[in-house]
Short mmCIF file of C-alpha atoms in Angstrom, two decimals:
data_model
loop_
_atom_site.label_atom_id
_atom_site.label_comp_id
_atom_site.label_asym_id
_atom_site.label_seq_id
_atom_site.Cartn_x
_atom_site.Cartn_y
_atom_site.Cartn_z
CA MET E 1 34.10 17.24 125.87
CA TYR E 2 30.89 18.76 124.55
CA ASP E 3 27.51 17.06 124.46
CA PRO E 4 26.08 18.48 121.21
CA TYR E 5 22.60 17.45 122.29
CA ALA E 6 22.81 19.52 125.48
CA VAL E 7 24.10 22.78 124.00
CA GLY E 8 21.21 25.17 123.51
CA THR E 9 19.11 23.78 126.35
CA SER E 10 18.66 25.92 129.43
CA ASP E 11 16.12 26.41 132.19
CA ARG E 12 17.14 30.07 132.30
CA ARG E 13 16.64 30.90 128.62
CA ALA E 14 13.38 30.83 126.68
CA PHE E 15 15.20 31.18 123.36
CA TRP E 16 17.62 28.40 122.49
CA ALA E 17 19.88 30.87 120.64
CA ASP E 18 20.54 32.71 123.90
CA ALA E 19 21.50 29.44 125.56
CA VAL E 20 23.93 28.71 122.72
CA ALA E 21 25.40 32.20 123.04
CA ASP E 22 25.95 31.52 126.75
CA ALA E 23 27.85 28.32 125.90
CA ILE E 24 30.01 30.13 123.33
CA LEU E 25 30.89 33.00 125.65
CA ALA E 26 31.79 30.53 128.38
CA THR E 27 34.78 29.51 126.21
CA ASP E 28 36.08 33.11 126.30
CA PRO E 29 36.45 33.33 122.50
CA ASP E 30 38.46 35.93 120.66
CA GLU E 31 36.61 38.35 118.40
CA PRO E 32 35.29 38.17 115.85
CA ILE E 33 33.46 35.09 117.07
CA VAL E 34 33.28 32.69 114.11
CA ILE E 35 30.04 30.84 113.48
CA LYS E 36 30.12 28.29 110.67
CA GLY E 37 27.78 26.15 108.65
CA GLY E 38 28.46 24.12 105.57
CA VAL E 39 27.02 22.08 102.77
CA SER E 40 28.19 20.05 99.81
CA PRO E 41 26.69 21.69 96.68
CA SER E 42 25.47 18.40 95.28
CA GLY E 43 22.12 19.63 93.99
CA VAL E 44 19.22 22.01 94.46
CA PRO E 45 19.44 23.91 97.78
CA HIS E 46 16.28 23.27 99.77
CA ILE E 47 14.80 24.53 103.00
CA GLY E 48 16.63 21.85 104.98
CA HIS E 49 19.91 23.61 104.29
CA PHE E 50 18.57 26.59 106.20
CA ASN E 51 18.79 24.70 109.47
CA GLU E 52 22.41 25.83 109.61
CA ILE E 53 21.99 29.19 107.90
CA LEU E 54 19.10 30.54 109.98
CA ARG E 55 19.94 28.83 113.24
CA SER E 56 23.47 30.19 112.98
CA TYR E 57 22.02 33.61 112.18
CA PHE E 58 19.91 33.65 115.36
CA VAL E 59 22.95 32.72 117.45
CA ALA E 60 24.95 35.44 115.72
CA GLU E 61 22.22 37.98 116.50
CA ALA E 62 22.09 36.86 120.13
CA LEU E 63 25.84 37.51 120.37
CA ARG E 64 25.57 40.87 118.61
CA ASP E 65 22.91 41.86 121.12
CA ARG E 66 25.68 41.49 123.69
CA ASP E 67 27.96 43.78 121.68
CA ARG E 68 30.12 40.97 120.33
CA GLU E 69 31.63 41.06 116.85
CA VAL E 70 30.56 38.01 114.84
CA ARG E 71 31.69 36.50 111.57
CA GLN E 72 29.12 34.12 110.08
CA VAL E 73 30.70 31.92 107.43
CA PHE E 74 29.33 29.08 105.36
CA THR E 75 31.67 26.62 103.73
CA THR E 76 30.65 25.21 100.41
CA ASP E 77 32.31 21.81 100.28
CA ASP E 78 32.76 22.05 96.54
CA LYS E 79 35.95 19.99 96.45
CA ASP E 80 33.82 16.91 97.19
CA PRO E 81 33.37 14.40 94.36
CA LEU E 82 30.03 13.97 92.61
CA ARG E 83 28.97 10.48 93.69
CA LYS E 84 25.55 10.08 92.09
CA ILE E 85 23.26 11.70 89.55
CA PRO E 86 20.61 13.98 91.12
CA ARG E 87 17.01 13.49 90.02
CA THR E 88 16.34 17.22 89.80
CA LEU E 89 18.34 20.37 89.12
CA ALA E 90 17.46 24.07 89.13
CA ASP E 91 18.49 27.04 87.03
CA LEU E 92 19.34 30.40 88.57
CA ASP E 93 15.69 31.47 88.30
CA TRP E 94 14.72 28.56 90.56
CA ASN E 95 13.04 26.59 87.80
CA VAL E 96 13.37 23.01 89.08
CA VAL E 97 13.66 20.51 86.23
CA ASP E 98 14.29 16.78 85.91
CA PHE E 99 17.84 15.69 85.24
CA GLY E 100 16.93 14.56 81.71
CA ASP E 101 15.20 17.82 80.79
CA ASP E 102 16.25 19.48 77.52
CA ALA E 103 17.41 22.54 79.48
CA VAL E 104 20.07 20.43 81.21
CA ASP E 105 23.35 19.27 79.70
CA SER E 106 23.05 15.82 81.24
CA ALA E 107 26.28 14.57 79.67
CA ALA E 108 28.24 17.33 81.43
CA VAL E 109 27.19 15.77 84.72
CA GLY E 110 26.87 12.08 83.94
CA GLN E 111 30.33 11.80 82.44
CA ASN E 112 32.03 13.41 85.43
CA LEU E 113 31.16 11.21 88.38
CA GLY E 114 34.04 11.14 90.84
CA LYS E 115 35.31 14.61 89.98
CA PRO E 116 35.10 17.63 92.32
CA TYR E 117 32.00 19.76 91.85
CA THR E 118 34.17 22.69 90.79
CA ASP E 119 35.69 20.60 87.96
CA ILE E 120 32.33 19.62 86.47
CA PRO E 121 30.77 21.91 83.84
CA ASP E 122 27.65 23.80 84.85
CA PRO E 123 24.76 21.77 83.36
CA PHE E 124 22.97 25.06 82.59
CA GLY E 125 26.02 26.74 81.11
CA CYS E 126 25.71 29.94 83.15
CA CYS E 127 28.33 29.53 85.88
CA ASP E 128 31.97 28.44 86.02
CA SER E 129 31.12 24.96 87.28
CA TYR E 130 28.51 22.65 88.73
CA GLY E 131 29.69 23.60 92.20
CA ALA E 132 29.63 27.32 91.44
CA HIS E 133 26.07 27.04 90.09
CA PHE E 134 24.58 25.44 93.19
CA THR E 135 26.64 27.57 95.54
CA GLU E 136 25.23 30.64 93.76
CA LEU E 137 21.72 29.31 94.31
CA LEU E 138 22.42 28.88 98.01
CA LEU E 139 23.78 32.43 98.21
CA ARG E 140 20.67 33.76 96.47
CA ALA E 141 18.44 31.81 98.82
CA ALA E 142 20.21 33.39 101.82
CA ASP E 143 19.67 36.81 100.25
CA LEU E 144 15.95 36.06 99.88
CA VAL E 145 15.63 35.78 103.65
CA ASP E 146 18.08 38.65 104.26
CA VAL E 147 20.78 36.65 106.04
CA PRO E 148 24.26 38.08 105.37
CA ILE E 149 26.71 35.18 105.05
CA GLU E 150 30.32 34.99 103.99
CA PHE E 151 30.62 31.99 101.67
CA VAL E 152 33.96 30.16 101.69
CA SER E 153 34.89 27.69 98.94
CA ASN E 154 36.79 24.59 99.99
CA THR E 155 38.30 24.43 96.51
CA ASP E 156 39.67 27.94 96.98
CA LEU E 157 41.10 27.01 100.38
CA TYR E 158 42.92 24.02 98.92
CA GLU E 159 44.24 25.97 95.92
CA ALA E 160 45.45 28.80 98.17
CA GLY E 161 47.33 26.33 100.34
CA GLU E 162 45.18 26.97 103.44
CA PHE E 163 44.74 23.24 104.02
CA GLU E 164 48.40 22.42 103.36
CA PRO E 165 49.68 22.82 106.96
CA VAL E 166 46.86 20.61 108.25
CA THR E 167 47.45 18.06 105.49
CA ARG E 168 51.20 18.02 106.10
CA ASP E 169 50.67 17.59 109.84
CA LEU E 170 48.29 14.66 109.37
CA LEU E 171 50.53 12.96 106.82
CA SER E 172 53.52 13.33 109.13
CA ARG E 173 51.56 11.41 111.74
CA ALA E 174 49.73 9.06 109.43
CA ASP E 175 50.04 6.14 111.85
CA GLU E 176 48.41 8.16 114.64
CA ALA E 177 45.69 9.40 112.28
CA ARG E 178 45.06 5.85 111.07
CA THR E 179 44.82 4.50 114.61
CA LEU E 180 42.51 7.28 115.77
CA LEU E 181 40.15 7.00 112.81
CA GLY E 182 40.14 3.22 113.12
CA ASP E 183 38.15 3.65 116.33
CA TYR E 184 35.34 5.18 114.29
CA GLN E 185 35.52 3.49 110.88
CA ASP E 186 35.87 -0.23 110.29
CA SER E 187 37.07 0.40 106.71
CA VAL E 188 40.38 1.91 107.89
CA ASP E 189 43.19 -0.57 107.17
CA GLU E 190 46.98 -0.53 107.50
CA ASP E 191 47.36 1.13 104.07
CA TYR E 192 44.99 4.01 104.85
CA THR E 193 46.43 7.47 104.20
CA PRO E 194 44.58 10.66 105.32
CA PHE E 195 44.72 12.31 101.88
CA THR E 196 42.87 11.71 98.62
CA PRO E 197 44.83 12.89 95.56
CA GLN E 198 43.14 14.01 92.37
CA CYS E 199 44.18 12.04 89.33
CA ALA E 200 46.00 14.23 86.81
CA GLU E 201 44.80 11.98 83.97
CA CYS E 202 41.05 11.57 84.54
CA GLY E 203 40.44 14.28 87.16
CA LYS E 204 38.72 11.98 89.63
CA LEU E 205 39.25 12.12 93.36
CA THR E 206 40.41 8.61 93.83
CA GLY E 207 43.90 7.44 94.26
CA GLU E 208 45.65 4.90 96.37
CA VAL E 209 48.57 6.77 97.90
CA THR E 210 51.70 4.66 97.38
CA SER E 211 54.29 6.97 98.95
CA VAL E 212 54.57 10.34 100.71
CA ASP E 213 57.41 12.84 100.34
CA LEU E 214 56.81 15.64 102.82
CA ASP E 215 60.05 17.41 101.96
CA ALA E 216 58.80 17.81 98.39
CA GLY E 217 55.20 18.25 99.55
CA GLU E 218 54.03 15.46 97.22
CA VAL E 219 52.41 12.04 97.19
CA GLU E 220 52.60 9.31 94.59
CA TYR E 221 49.38 7.51 93.76
CA THR E 222 47.60 5.02 91.57
CA CYS E 223 44.16 5.99 90.25
CA THR E 224 41.91 3.26 91.64
CA ASP E 225 38.16 2.69 91.82
CA LEU E 226 36.01 4.90 94.06
CA GLU E 227 33.24 3.28 96.07
CA ALA E 228 30.20 5.58 96.09
CA GLY E 229 27.39 4.05 98.07
CA ASP E 230 26.02 1.11 96.10
CA ARG E 231 28.03 1.88 92.98
CA THR E 232 31.67 1.85 91.94
CA ILE E 233 33.20 4.75 90.03
CA GLN E 234 36.06 3.33 88.03
CA GLY E 235 39.54 4.79 88.23
CA CYS E 236 41.71 5.00 85.15
CA GLY E 237 44.76 3.21 86.56
CA HIS E 238 47.07 6.18 86.02
CA GLU E 239 50.15 6.35 88.22
CA GLY E 240 51.26 9.87 89.05
CA THR E 241 52.38 12.48 91.55
CA ALA E 242 50.20 15.08 93.24
CA THR E 243 51.08 18.03 95.47
CA LEU E 244 49.34 18.52 98.77
CA ARG E 245 47.09 21.05 97.05
CA GLU E 246 46.06 18.62 94.34
CA GLY E 247 43.59 16.56 96.29
CA LYS E 248 41.66 16.76 99.52
CA LEU E 249 41.41 15.42 103.02
CA PRO E 250 38.79 12.77 103.82
CA TRP E 251 35.74 14.38 105.42
CA ARG E 252 36.47 13.24 108.96
CA PHE E 253 39.79 15.11 108.79
CA GLU E 254 38.64 17.94 106.53
CA TRP E 255 35.91 19.09 108.92
CA PRO E 256 38.24 19.68 111.90
CA GLY E 257 40.70 21.12 109.40
CA GLN E 258 38.11 23.78 108.59
CA TRP E 259 37.75 24.56 112.29
CA ASP E 260 41.50 25.12 112.49
CA ILE E 261 41.80 27.24 109.34
CA LEU E 262 38.77 29.43 110.02
CA GLY E 263 39.05 29.56 113.81
CA VAL E 264 35.49 28.29 114.25
CA ASP E 265 33.84 28.91 117.63
CA PHE E 266 30.40 27.42 116.97
CA GLU E 267 28.85 25.10 114.42
CA PRO E 268 25.40 23.49 114.32
CA PHE E 269 24.90 20.22 112.47
CA GLY E 270 22.37 17.48 111.84
CA LYS E 271 22.01 14.38 113.94
CA ASP E 272 23.78 12.29 111.27
CA HIS E 273 27.00 14.16 112.07
CA ALA E 274 26.31 13.99 115.80
CA GLU E 275 26.32 10.23 115.63
CA GLY E 276 29.17 9.97 113.13
CA SER E 277 31.55 12.75 112.20
CA TRP E 278 31.34 14.83 115.38
CA PRO E 279 32.90 12.31 117.81
CA SER E 280 35.80 11.65 115.45
CA GLY E 281 36.12 15.34 114.57
CA GLU E 282 36.35 16.32 118.23
CA ASP E 283 38.99 13.61 118.75
CA VAL E 284 41.00 14.75 115.71
CA ALA E 285 40.84 18.38 116.82
CA ARG E 286 42.05 17.75 120.34
CA ASN E 287 44.50 14.91 119.83
CA LEU E 288 45.93 15.46 116.36
CA LEU E 289 45.49 19.14 115.48
CA ASP E 290 45.89 20.36 119.08
CA ILE E 291 42.95 22.77 118.83
CA ASP E 292 39.72 23.14 120.75
CA PRO E 293 36.70 22.01 118.73
CA PRO E 294 33.92 24.55 118.35
CA VAL E 295 30.85 24.61 120.54
CA PRO E 296 28.47 22.19 118.78
CA MET E 297 24.68 22.02 118.54
CA VAL E 298 22.60 19.24 117.06
CA TYR E 299 19.44 20.02 115.16
CA GLU E 300 16.82 17.48 114.23
CA TRP E 301 16.03 17.13 110.58
CA PHE E 302 12.58 18.09 109.51
CA THR E 303 10.50 16.45 106.85
CA LEU E 304 8.54 17.79 103.90
CA ASP E 305 4.92 16.68 103.97
CA GLY E 306 6.00 13.66 106.01
CA GLU E 307 8.89 12.55 103.79
CA ALA E 308 12.64 13.13 104.15
CA LEU E 309 14.01 16.16 102.32
CA SER E 310 16.50 15.06 99.68
CA SER E 311 18.08 16.87 96.74
CA SER E 312 19.16 13.60 95.15
CA SER E 313 15.69 12.02 95.32
CA GLY E 314 13.92 15.21 94.28
CA ASN E 315 11.76 15.56 97.42
CA ILE E 316 12.45 19.24 97.99
CA VAL E 317 10.90 22.63 98.31
CA THR E 318 13.14 25.63 97.75
CA VAL E 319 13.21 28.90 99.66
CA ALA E 320 12.10 30.67 96.50
CA GLU E 321 9.05 28.39 96.25
CA VAL E 322 8.16 28.93 99.90
CA LEU E 323 8.43 32.71 99.56
CA GLU E 324 5.90 32.58 96.74
CA LEU E 325 3.44 31.35 99.38
CA LEU E 326 4.28 33.35 102.52
CA GLU E 327 6.28 36.27 103.88
CA PRO E 328 10.01 35.90 104.69
CA GLU E 329 9.36 36.62 108.36
CA VAL E 330 7.01 33.64 108.59
CA PHE E 331 9.69 31.40 107.10
CA ARG E 332 12.28 32.72 109.54
CA TYR E 333 9.84 32.13 112.40
CA PHE E 334 9.78 28.41 111.55
CA PHE E 335 13.45 28.20 112.57
CA VAL E 336 12.88 29.92 115.90
CA LYS E 337 11.29 26.70 117.10
CA ASN E 338 13.27 24.25 119.24
CA PRO E 339 15.96 22.75 116.98
CA ARG E 340 15.99 19.46 118.88
CA LYS E 341 12.40 18.61 118.03
CA GLN E 342 11.68 17.01 114.68
CA ARG E 343 9.10 18.95 112.70
CA ASP E 344 7.28 18.56 109.44
CA PHE E 345 7.16 21.42 106.98
CA SER E 346 3.82 20.84 105.33
CA VAL E 347 2.78 22.89 102.34
CA GLU E 348 -0.71 21.44 102.74
CA THR E 349 -1.11 22.96 106.21
CA LEU E 350 0.88 26.13 105.66
CA ASP E 351 -2.05 28.15 106.98
CA GLN E 352 -1.36 26.76 110.46
CA LEU E 353 2.25 28.00 110.39
CA VAL E 354 1.08 31.46 109.30
CA ASP E 355 -1.54 31.51 112.07
CA GLU E 356 1.19 30.63 114.59
CA PHE E 357 3.36 33.49 113.37
CA ASP E 358 0.46 35.95 113.46
CA HIS E 359 -0.20 35.02 117.09
CA PHE E 360 3.52 35.36 117.84
CA GLU E 361 3.49 38.86 116.37
CA ARG E 362 0.33 39.90 118.19
CA VAL E 363 1.89 38.83 121.50
CA TYR E 364 4.89 41.05 120.77
CA PHE E 365 2.63 44.07 120.24
CA GLY E 366 0.46 43.28 123.25
CA ASP E 367 -2.55 42.40 121.12
CA ALA E 368 -2.70 38.77 122.33
CA GLU E 369 -1.95 37.01 125.57
CA PRO E 370 1.12 34.76 125.65
CA ARG E 371 0.44 31.14 126.50
CA ASP E 372 2.90 31.35 129.39
CA GLU E 373 5.89 33.33 130.65
CA THR E 374 8.27 31.31 128.49
CA GLU E 375 6.45 32.29 125.32
CA ALA E 376 6.38 35.92 126.40
CA GLU E 377 10.17 35.90 126.84
CA LEU E 378 10.70 34.03 123.57
CA VAL E 379 8.57 36.52 121.66
CA ASP E 380 10.41 39.46 123.18
CA ARG E 381 13.82 38.01 122.21
CA ALA E 382 13.10 36.42 118.85
CA TYR E 383 10.59 38.69 117.11
CA PRO E 384 13.11 41.50 116.43
CA MET E 385 15.37 38.89 114.77
CA ILE E 386 12.57 37.56 112.59
CA VAL E 387 11.52 40.84 110.98
CA ASP E 388 13.71 43.13 108.89
CA SER E 389 13.05 45.91 111.41
CA VAL E 390 10.48 46.25 114.14
CA PRO E 391 7.70 48.53 112.84
CA GLU E 392 6.40 51.38 114.96
CA ARG E 393 2.83 50.18 114.47
CA GLN E 394 1.62 46.60 114.58
CA PRO E 395 1.34 45.22 111.02
CA VAL E 396 -2.13 44.43 109.73
CA ARG E 397 -2.32 40.72 108.97
CA ILE E 398 -5.21 39.16 107.10
CA PRO E 399 -5.77 35.55 108.22
CA TYR E 400 -4.14 33.27 105.66
CA THR E 401 -7.22 31.24 104.76
CA PHE E 402 -9.28 34.41 104.40
CA ALA E 403 -6.54 35.80 102.16
CA ALA E 404 -7.04 32.64 100.07
CA VAL E 405 -10.76 33.50 99.85
CA LEU E 406 -9.84 37.00 98.67
CA GLY E 407 -7.62 35.38 96.07
CA MET E 408 -10.71 34.00 94.39
CA THR E 409 -11.20 37.42 92.79
CA ASP E 410 -8.79 39.62 90.85
CA ASP E 411 -10.83 42.72 91.71
CA LEU E 412 -8.51 44.64 94.05
CA GLU E 413 -11.26 46.94 95.33
CA LEU E 414 -13.48 43.97 96.11
CA ARG E 415 -10.62 42.31 97.99
CA GLU E 416 -10.22 45.38 100.19
CA THR E 417 -13.98 45.75 100.67
CA MET E 418 -14.29 42.12 101.75
CA ALA E 419 -11.34 42.39 104.14
CA ARG E 420 -12.76 45.55 105.73
CA ARG E 421 -16.23 44.00 105.97
CA GLU E 422 -14.82 41.09 107.99
CA GLY E 423 -12.84 43.44 110.24
CA HIS E 424 -9.44 42.31 109.02
CA ILE E 425 -8.47 45.83 107.98
CA PRO E 426 -9.17 48.44 110.69
CA ASP E 427 -10.61 51.82 109.82
CA ASP E 428 -7.45 53.62 110.95
CA ALA E 429 -5.08 51.53 108.84
CA THR E 430 -2.70 53.60 106.73
CA PRO E 431 -2.55 53.08 102.95
CA GLU E 432 0.84 51.43 103.43
CA GLN E 433 -0.59 49.01 105.98
CA VAL E 434 -3.51 48.19 103.72
CA HIS E 435 -1.18 47.50 100.82
CA ALA E 436 1.05 45.31 102.99
CA ALA E 437 -1.92 43.41 104.38
CA LEU E 438 -3.38 42.68 100.95
CA SER E 439 0.02 41.55 99.66
CA ARG E 440 -0.58 38.28 101.51
CA VAL E 441 -3.42 37.46 99.11
CA GLU E 442 -1.22 36.47 96.18
CA GLY E 443 0.75 34.05 98.32
CA ALA E 444 -2.39 32.50 99.75
CA ARG E 445 -3.83 32.22 96.25
CA ALA E 446 -0.68 30.45 95.07
CA TRP E 447 -0.97 28.10 98.07
CA ALA E 448 -4.57 27.23 97.17
CA GLU E 449 -3.55 26.47 93.59
CA ARG E 450 -0.46 24.48 94.58
CA THR E 451 -2.36 22.26 97.01
CA ASP E 452 -5.67 22.33 95.11
CA ASN E 453 -7.47 22.77 98.40
CA GLU E 454 -10.94 24.04 99.26
CA TYR E 455 -9.93 27.61 98.39
CA ASN E 456 -8.85 26.83 94.85
CA TYR E 457 -11.78 28.44 93.11
CA ARG E 458 -12.32 31.62 91.16
CA LEU E 459 -15.17 34.02 91.82
CA ALA E 460 -17.35 34.43 88.74
CA GLU E 461 -17.03 38.13 88.00
CA ASP E 462 -20.10 38.14 85.75
CA LEU E 463 -23.44 36.47 86.47
CA PRO E 464 -23.22 32.91 85.11
CA ASP E 465 -25.94 31.63 82.82
CA VAL E 466 -27.83 29.48 85.35
CA ASP E 467 -31.17 27.82 84.62
CA LEU E 468 -33.18 27.77 87.87
CA ASP E 469 -36.62 26.35 88.59
CA GLU E 470 -39.20 28.43 90.50
CA ASP E 471 -38.61 26.74 93.86
CA THR E 472 -34.85 27.25 93.70
CA ALA E 473 -35.27 30.87 92.61
CA ALA E 474 -37.66 31.49 95.50
CA ALA E 475 -35.28 29.85 97.98
CA LEU E 476 -32.44 32.04 96.72
CA SER E 477 -34.59 35.13 97.20
CA ASP E 478 -35.33 34.03 100.78
CA LEU E 479 -31.62 33.55 101.34
CA ALA E 480 -30.97 37.06 100.02
CA GLU E 481 -33.39 38.50 102.57
CA PHE E 482 -31.64 36.59 105.33
CA VAL E 483 -28.16 37.74 104.22
CA ALA E 484 -29.40 41.32 104.25
CA GLU E 485 -30.08 40.94 107.99
CA THR E 486 -26.92 39.15 109.16
CA ASP E 487 -23.26 38.78 108.28
CA ASP E 488 -22.68 35.69 110.47
CA GLY E 489 -21.32 32.92 108.26
CA GLU E 490 -22.57 30.05 110.43
CA GLU E 491 -26.07 31.52 110.59
CA ILE E 492 -26.07 31.88 106.80
CA GLN E 493 -24.89 28.27 106.49
CA GLY E 494 -27.85 27.15 108.63
CA GLU E 495 -30.29 29.24 106.64
CA ILE E 496 -29.17 27.56 103.41
CA TYR E 497 -30.38 24.24 104.83
CA GLU E 498 -33.61 25.75 106.13
CA ALA E 499 -34.42 27.54 102.85
CA ALA E 500 -33.93 24.31 100.93
CA LYS E 501 -36.27 22.46 103.27
CA ARG E 502 -38.96 25.16 103.13
CA HIS E 503 -39.02 25.00 99.36
CA ASP E 504 -38.74 21.21 99.19
CA ILE E 505 -35.38 21.27 97.41
CA GLU E 506 -32.62 18.73 97.83
CA VAL E 507 -30.04 20.42 100.03
CA SER E 508 -27.19 19.29 97.75
CA ASP E 509 -28.97 20.76 94.73
CA PHE E 510 -29.46 24.07 96.52
CA PHE E 511 -25.80 24.27 97.49
CA ALA E 512 -24.88 23.45 93.88
CA ALA E 513 -27.08 26.31 92.68
CA GLY E 514 -25.29 28.70 95.04
CA TYR E 515 -21.88 27.53 93.87
CA ARG E 516 -22.87 27.98 90.23
CA LEU E 517 -24.02 31.54 90.88
CA PHE E 518 -20.81 32.59 92.62
CA LEU E 519 -18.12 30.25 91.31
CA ASP E 520 -19.64 28.86 88.11
CA THR E 521 -19.01 25.35 89.40
CA ASP E 522 -20.98 22.76 91.38
CA GLN E 523 -18.81 22.77 94.49
CA GLY E 524 -16.62 25.02 96.59
CA PRO E 525 -15.78 26.13 100.14
CA ARG E 526 -18.40 26.16 102.91
CA LEU E 527 -20.97 28.42 101.34
CA GLY E 528 -22.26 30.29 104.40
CA PRO E 529 -18.90 31.65 105.63
CA PHE E 530 -17.90 32.27 102.02
CA LEU E 531 -20.95 34.45 101.37
CA ALA E 532 -20.45 36.26 104.69
CA ALA E 533 -16.96 37.24 103.60
CA LEU E 534 -18.07 38.75 100.31
CA ASP E 535 -19.34 42.27 99.77
CA GLU E 536 -22.99 42.30 100.84
CA ALA E 537 -24.25 44.26 97.84
CA PHE E 538 -22.48 41.86 95.52
CA VAL E 539 -23.99 38.83 97.29
CA LEU E 540 -27.52 40.24 97.24
CA ASP E 541 -27.31 41.10 93.54
CA ARG E 542 -26.03 37.64 92.73
CA LEU E 543 -28.66 35.81 94.83
CA ARG E 544 -31.35 37.90 93.15
CA ARG E 545 -29.72 37.23 89.75
CA GLU E 546 -29.18 40.92 89.12
CA ASP E 547 -26.01 41.53 87.07
#
């Protein structure tokens, strides 16, 4: 019996993926070693779905480092019934819209509750079905972070008869299946049958099985109501016959059925499954299907800005959105962290995540000291998996918040000048390195705009029309002389206060005058460090009101 909370923990391994690889190899698996994840394509794929995609990828890479052949598959549970209307949907260009938006065929979704995702029309009209649409989005999201995954459709497996041997086996021992599942679900009664037929009349996955004929490979059913959370999806009352391919297994049997069909050796999953489906799945695998369950690993969910991620409620951020703000390697780095610790993905404090990654990278190239031996080992193992390929030279990284400052201007030459002035681009940087370093600016600019933080300002390219009194003009001239002698932002910040006092000006008014000169607004980021970051000639001309 596996403890899914213990797999991936090791005193000998700094990287949890290596510890998982140890546990997998201890089972002496055949090759290719099969690593699986899965999701029900119920709505917009969000970054939470990448717990399984990226964590599985790191385990796969750890195995490949040991010369093992690995097959990473991801089941899209698209035979599942649609149980509730999502609040948001997304087209294939990642435009997230409300369910009632004009771009969405709401009726195509709302009139098909209870039907499999692959039998519901695509609300955007571009794919074969609702399920195909959101599976395609998930595939595209995996491509965005360069994770090669083999997607497997549950609908295809049922239609091809892959599930039929498992279904037949369970139905032949329905009493045993009923008794076993009754230990985990109070709702299991004496009439429970481990198969849900699809009604031939209304297309819903409902059905009270009234008889089973295994010789014919059929069940008879009555289309009854489907309980979906706090709502009831009405059946049509039709009485009919379905083959073992015209329906699906309940989830607690379907999941171990996937392990059997695909020969799964390892699967990570969220703590909801660890406390629910995993114990019953392990029992079904061993005692009904006569197979070994895969090595499991629990990951903690993470939140988005403190709230639970949820496609149905609309509290999501997509991979495409995240990659508008930061580099793919930074996003991948987030999943290197211990999977058993709950974390918050905060767009507001994205700069802290980027700073963490930059430190991680500098440690790898020997440009920063690791915090301890564990971090040194983790960096050595995980960094090559995070980046597309390890560069020969250490990448030049502009600090994220400074990149946001550079985003205040569209002048590309000024951006480079400012970055060089602050020492963020070394003199020996190649043109390719400079280009790569400055590419961070657009993401940081988008972050400032999205969060409307202290960096969400635009540098006034031309001298604003500012009416200044003599004292303020004189104080600005003094400040210009000071800036000409130092490029220390904190010293400039202090001088702003001193110049205001010397000329008997309200400090707040003097700051406002500076903001109007540079940003054409009355407020902005801390003025001293901001001026220190700008090109000195530009700052002096602006303080002296010379266009």
